Amino acid sequence: KQEVTQIPAALSVPEGENLVLNCSFTDSAIYNLQWFRQDPGKGLTSLLLIQSSQREQTSGRLNASLDKSSGRSTLYIAASQPGDSATYLCAVQNSGGYQKVTFGIGTKLQVIP
Amino acid sequence: ETGVTQTPRHLVMGMTNKKSLKCEQHLGHNAMYWYKQSAKKPLELMFVYNFKEQTENNSVPSRFSPECPNSSHLFLHLHTLQPEDSALYLCASSRARGETQYFGPGTRLLVL
């Protein structure tokens, strides 16, 4: 059974700092890994999707890496801004027939002006 | 806006009520999903539809009944729910299974 863990559970940083969010998963037989952000009371917004054959994806100030063999992904946010404050979720889709999606519980990020 | 809408946004219901949640996507996608998000728990995938056919049911109790009449619409029919079913119910769609999922804003459900 796939399990996804995100560390830290919460993070508070001053504006302008670079930061790293971590995601680990127990079953390396994955199809893809996706990072989302969720604002309070809102749905999820997709940030980056990494296919199992890829090592990383970049979008603006965000960079996500994937090390399938060690069961880890990181989300790097450069030059953080108060608007980055949200909960960041990692989701892993298994390969194989069912392609079940498993989410982590998220990292709550607060960027202080 | 993500192109995925959900109604109602908030719902309060008693344990004997019957209600339905609606999801609509305007993105031309072929896969649609229902998720449950409870406080301090990870999102749980409930149902998956691909080209209107249900391809996944993750051991969801029968008091939750999904319906997908076409690729653009997805319903979740609720009947005799329990207080522990109170949660945020999220709908998502993707062009195909395994591709980026786009989420709606969710329906906040409270069961009394």
CSV table of C-alpha atoms in Angstrom, one decimal:
chain,number,residue,atom,x,y,z
A,1,LYS,CA,0.0,0.0,0.0
A,2,GLN,CA,1.4,3.3,-1.1
A,3,GLU,CA,2.1,5.9,1.7
A,4,VAL,CA,3.0,9.5,1.1
A,5,THR,CA,4.7,11.6,3.8
A,6,GLN,CA,5.4,15.3,3.7
A,7,ILE,CA,7.9,17.0,5.9
A,8,PRO,CA,7.7,19.5,7.5
A,9,ALA,CA,4.0,19.7,8.3
A,10,ALA,CA,4.2,23.5,8.7
A,11,LEU,CA,6.8,26.0,7.8
A,12,SER,CA,7.1,29.7,8.4
A,13,VAL,CA,9.7,31.8,6.5
A,14,PRO,CA,10.5,35.5,5.9
A,15,GLU,CA,9.8,36.8,2.5
A,16,GLY,CA,12.6,36.4,0.0
A,17,GLU,CA,13.9,33.1,1.3
A,18,ASN,CA,14.4,30.0,-0.8
A,19,LEU,CA,12.8,27.0,0.6
A,20,VAL,CA,12.4,23.2,0.1
A,21,LEU,CA,9.4,21.1,0.7
A,22,ASN,CA,9.9,17.3,1.0
A,23,CYS,CA,7.7,14.4,-0.1
A,24,SER,CA,8.5,10.7,0.3
A,25,PHE,CA,6.6,7.7,-0.9
A,26,THR,CA,7.0,4.0,0.0
A,27,ASP,CA,6.3,2.3,-3.3
A,28,SER,CA,8.6,3.3,-6.2
A,29,ALA,CA,6.4,1.8,-8.9
A,30,ILE,CA,4.8,5.1,-9.7
A,31,TYR,CA,3.3,6.5,-12.9
A,32,ASN,CA,3.8,10.2,-12.0
A,33,LEU,CA,4.0,12.6,-9.1
A,34,GLN,CA,2.2,15.9,-8.8
A,35,TRP,CA,2.5,18.9,-6.6
A,36,PHE,CA,-0.5,21.0,-5.8
A,37,ARG,CA,-1.2,24.1,-3.7
A,38,GLN,CA,-4.4,24.6,-1.8
A,39,ASP,CA,-5.6,27.9,-0.4
A,40,PRO,CA,-7.9,27.9,2.7
A,41,GLY,CA,-11.4,26.8,1.8
A,42,LYS,CA,-10.5,26.3,-1.9
A,43,GLY,CA,-9.8,23.5,-4.2
A,44,LEU,CA,-6.4,22.4,-5.4
A,45,THR,CA,-4.3,24.1,-8.1
A,46,SER,CA,-1.8,21.9,-10.0
A,47,LEU,CA,1.7,23.3,-9.9
A,48,LEU,CA,3.9,20.7,-11.5
A,49,LEU,CA,3.6,17.1,-12.7
A,50,ILE,CA,6.6,14.8,-13.1
A,51,GLN,CA,6.3,11.6,-15.1
A,52,SER,CA,8.2,8.6,-13.7
A,53,SER,CA,10.7,8.9,-16.5
A,54,GLN,CA,11.6,12.5,-15.7
A,55,ARG,CA,13.9,13.9,-13.1
A,56,GLU,CA,12.5,17.4,-12.6
A,57,GLN,CA,10.1,20.0,-13.8
A,58,THR,CA,10.3,23.8,-13.6
A,59,SER,CA,7.7,26.5,-13.7
A,60,GLY,CA,8.7,30.0,-12.9
A,61,ARG,CA,10.1,30.1,-9.3
A,62,LEU,CA,9.1,26.5,-8.7
A,63,ASN,CA,11.3,23.5,-9.3
A,64,ALA,CA,10.2,19.9,-8.5
A,65,SER,CA,12.6,17.0,-8.6
A,66,LEU,CA,11.9,13.3,-8.5
A,67,ASP,CA,14.2,10.4,-7.3
A,68,LYS,CA,12.0,7.4,-7.9
A,69,SER,CA,14.5,4.8,-6.6
A,70,SER,CA,14.8,6.5,-3.2
A,71,GLY,CA,11.1,7.4,-3.1
A,72,ARG,CA,11.6,11.1,-2.8
A,73,SER,CA,10.5,14.4,-4.4
A,74,THR,CA,11.3,17.9,-3.4
A,75,LEU,CA,9.6,21.2,-4.3
A,76,TYR,CA,11.9,24.1,-4.4
A,77,ILE,CA,10.5,27.6,-4.2
A,78,ALA,CA,12.8,30.4,-5.0
A,79,ALA,CA,12.5,34.0,-3.6
A,80,SER,CA,9.4,33.2,-1.6
A,81,GLN,CA,6.5,35.8,-1.5
A,82,PRO,CA,3.6,36.3,0.8
A,83,GLY,CA,1.3,35.1,-2.0
A,84,ASP,CA,3.0,31.7,-1.8
A,85,SER,CA,1.4,31.1,1.6
A,86,ALA,CA,-0.8,28.0,1.2
A,87,THR,CA,-0.8,24.3,1.8
A,88,TYR,CA,1.3,22.3,-0.6
A,89,LEU,CA,0.3,18.8,-1.4
A,90,CYS,CA,2.2,16.0,-3.0
A,91,ALA,CA,0.3,13.2,-4.8
A,92,VAL,CA,1.6,10.0,-6.3
A,93,GLN,CA,-0.1,8.0,-9.0
A,94,ASN,CA,0.8,4.3,-9.0
A,95,SER,CA,1.6,2.4,-12.1
A,96,GLY,CA,-0.2,-0.7,-13.0
A,97,GLY,CA,-3.9,-1.5,-13.5
A,98,TYR,CA,-5.6,0.7,-11.0
A,99,GLN,CA,-3.3,3.7,-11.1
A,100,LYS,CA,-4.4,4.7,-7.6
A,101,VAL,CA,-3.6,8.2,-6.5
A,102,THR,CA,-2.3,8.7,-3.0
A,103,PHE,CA,-1.9,12.2,-1.4
A,104,GLY,CA,0.3,13.4,1.4
A,105,ILE,CA,-1.3,15.4,4.2
A,106,GLY,CA,0.5,18.6,3.0
A,107,THR,CA,2.9,21.2,4.2
A,108,LYS,CA,1.4,24.5,5.4
A,109,LEU,CA,3.6,27.3,4.3
A,110,GLN,CA,3.5,30.8,5.7
A,111,VAL,CA,5.6,33.5,4.1
A,112,ILE,CA,6.0,36.5,6.4
A,113,PRO,CA,6.3,40.0,4.7
B,1,GLU,CA,-11.1,29.7,-12.6
B,2,THR,CA,-10.0,26.2,-13.3
B,3,GLY,CA,-12.9,25.3,-15.6
B,4,VAL,CA,-14.3,22.8,-13.1
B,5,THR,CA,-17.4,24.0,-11.2
B,6,GLN,CA,-19.1,22.4,-8.2
B,7,THR,CA,-22.5,23.1,-6.7
B,8,PRO,CA,-23.5,23.6,-4.0
B,9,ARG,CA,-20.5,25.1,-2.3
B,10,HIS,CA,-21.9,24.5,1.1
B,11,LEU,CA,-24.4,21.9,2.3
B,12,VAL,CA,-25.9,21.0,5.6
B,13,MET,CA,-27.9,17.9,5.8
B,14,GLY,CA,-29.5,15.6,8.4
B,15,MET,CA,-28.7,11.9,8.5
B,16,THR,CA,-32.0,10.9,6.9
B,17,ASN,CA,-31.8,13.4,4.0
B,18,LYS,CA,-31.0,12.7,0.4
B,19,LYS,CA,-28.9,15.2,-1.5
B,20,SER,CA,-26.7,15.4,-4.6
B,21,LEU,CA,-23.4,17.1,-5.3
B,22,LYS,CA,-22.8,18.3,-8.9
B,23,CYS,CA,-19.6,18.7,-10.8
B,24,GLU,CA,-19.2,20.1,-14.3
B,25,GLN,CA,-16.1,20.6,-16.3
B,26,HIS,CA,-15.7,22.8,-19.4
B,27,LEU,CA,-12.3,21.6,-20.4
B,28,GLY,CA,-13.2,18.7,-22.7
B,29,HIS,CA,-11.6,16.2,-20.4
B,30,ASN,CA,-12.4,12.5,-20.4
B,31,ALA,CA,-11.7,11.5,-16.8
B,32,MET,CA,-13.4,12.8,-13.7
B,33,TYR,CA,-12.8,12.1,-10.1
B,34,TRP,CA,-14.4,12.5,-6.6
B,35,TYR,CA,-12.2,13.0,-3.6
B,36,LYS,CA,-13.0,13.4,0.1
B,37,GLN,CA,-10.8,15.8,2.2
B,38,SER,CA,-11.3,15.4,6.0
B,39,ALA,CA,-9.6,17.6,8.6
B,40,LYS,CA,-6.0,16.5,9.2
B,41,LYS,CA,-6.2,13.6,6.8
B,42,PRO,CA,-4.9,13.2,3.3
B,43,LEU,CA,-7.2,13.5,0.3
B,44,GLU,CA,-8.9,10.2,-0.3
B,45,LEU,CA,-9.8,9.2,-3.9
B,46,MET,CA,-13.4,7.9,-3.9
B,47,PHE,CA,-14.4,7.3,-7.5
B,48,VAL,CA,-12.9,7.6,-11.0
B,49,TYR,CA,-14.8,7.8,-14.3
B,50,ASN,CA,-13.1,7.4,-17.6
B,51,PHE,CA,-15.1,8.1,-20.7
B,52,LYS,CA,-18.3,7.9,-18.5
B,53,GLU,CA,-17.3,4.4,-17.2
B,54,GLN,CA,-16.5,3.9,-13.6
B,55,THR,CA,-13.0,2.5,-13.4
B,56,GLU,CA,-12.3,2.8,-9.7
B,57,ASN,CA,-14.3,2.6,-6.4
B,58,ASN,CA,-12.0,2.8,-3.5
B,59,SER,CA,-14.1,0.8,-1.0
B,60,VAL,CA,-16.5,3.7,-0.6
B,61,PRO,CA,-19.7,3.0,1.5
B,62,SER,CA,-22.9,2.5,-0.6
B,63,ARG,CA,-24.4,5.6,1.0
B,64,PHE,CA,-22.3,7.5,-1.6
B,65,SER,CA,-23.5,6.8,-5.1
B,66,PRO,CA,-21.8,8.4,-8.1
B,67,GLU,CA,-23.3,9.1,-11.5
B,68,CYS,CA,-21.6,10.2,-14.7
B,69,PRO,CA,-24.2,10.8,-17.4
B,70,ASN,CA,-21.6,12.3,-19.8
B,71,SER,CA,-18.0,13.3,-19.9
B,72,SER,CA,-18.7,16.8,-18.7
B,73,HIS,CA,-20.9,16.0,-15.6
B,74,LEU,CA,-20.4,14.1,-12.5
B,75,PHE,CA,-22.8,13.7,-9.6
B,76,LEU,CA,-22.4,12.3,-6.1
B,77,HIS,CA,-25.7,11.2,-4.6
B,78,LEU,CA,-25.8,11.1,-0.8
B,79,HIS,CA,-28.2,9.1,1.3
B,80,THR,CA,-28.3,8.4,5.1
B,81,LEU,CA,-24.9,9.9,5.7
B,82,GLN,CA,-23.2,9.8,9.1
B,83,PRO,CA,-21.6,12.8,10.9
B,84,GLU,CA,-18.1,11.4,10.1
B,85,ASP,CA,-18.9,12.0,6.4
B,86,SER,CA,-18.7,15.7,7.1
B,87,ALA,CA,-15.8,16.9,4.9
B,88,LEU,CA,-14.8,18.9,1.8
B,89,TYR,CA,-15.7,16.9,-1.3
B,90,LEU,CA,-13.6,17.8,-4.3
B,91,CYS,CA,-14.2,17.0,-8.0
B,92,ALA,CA,-11.4,16.9,-10.5
B,93,SER,CA,-11.0,16.2,-14.2
B,94,SER,CA,-8.1,15.4,-16.5
B,95,ARG,CA,-7.7,14.9,-20.2
B,96,ALA,CA,-6.8,11.3,-19.6
B,97,ARG,CA,-6.0,9.1,-16.7
B,98,GLY,CA,-2.5,9.9,-15.5
B,99,GLU,CA,-2.5,13.5,-16.7
B,100,THR,CA,-2.7,16.7,-14.8
B,101,GLN,CA,-5.8,16.9,-12.7
B,102,TYR,CA,-7.8,20.1,-12.5
B,103,PHE,CA,-9.8,20.6,-9.3
B,104,GLY,CA,-13.1,22.3,-8.6
B,105,PRO,CA,-13.5,24.5,-5.5
B,106,GLY,CA,-15.2,21.8,-3.5
B,107,THR,CA,-18.4,21.3,-1.6
B,108,ARG,CA,-18.2,21.8,2.2
B,109,LEU,CA,-20.6,19.2,3.6
B,110,LEU,CA,-21.8,19.1,7.2
B,111,VAL,CA,-23.9,16.1,8.4
B,112,LEU,CA,-25.9,16.7,11.5
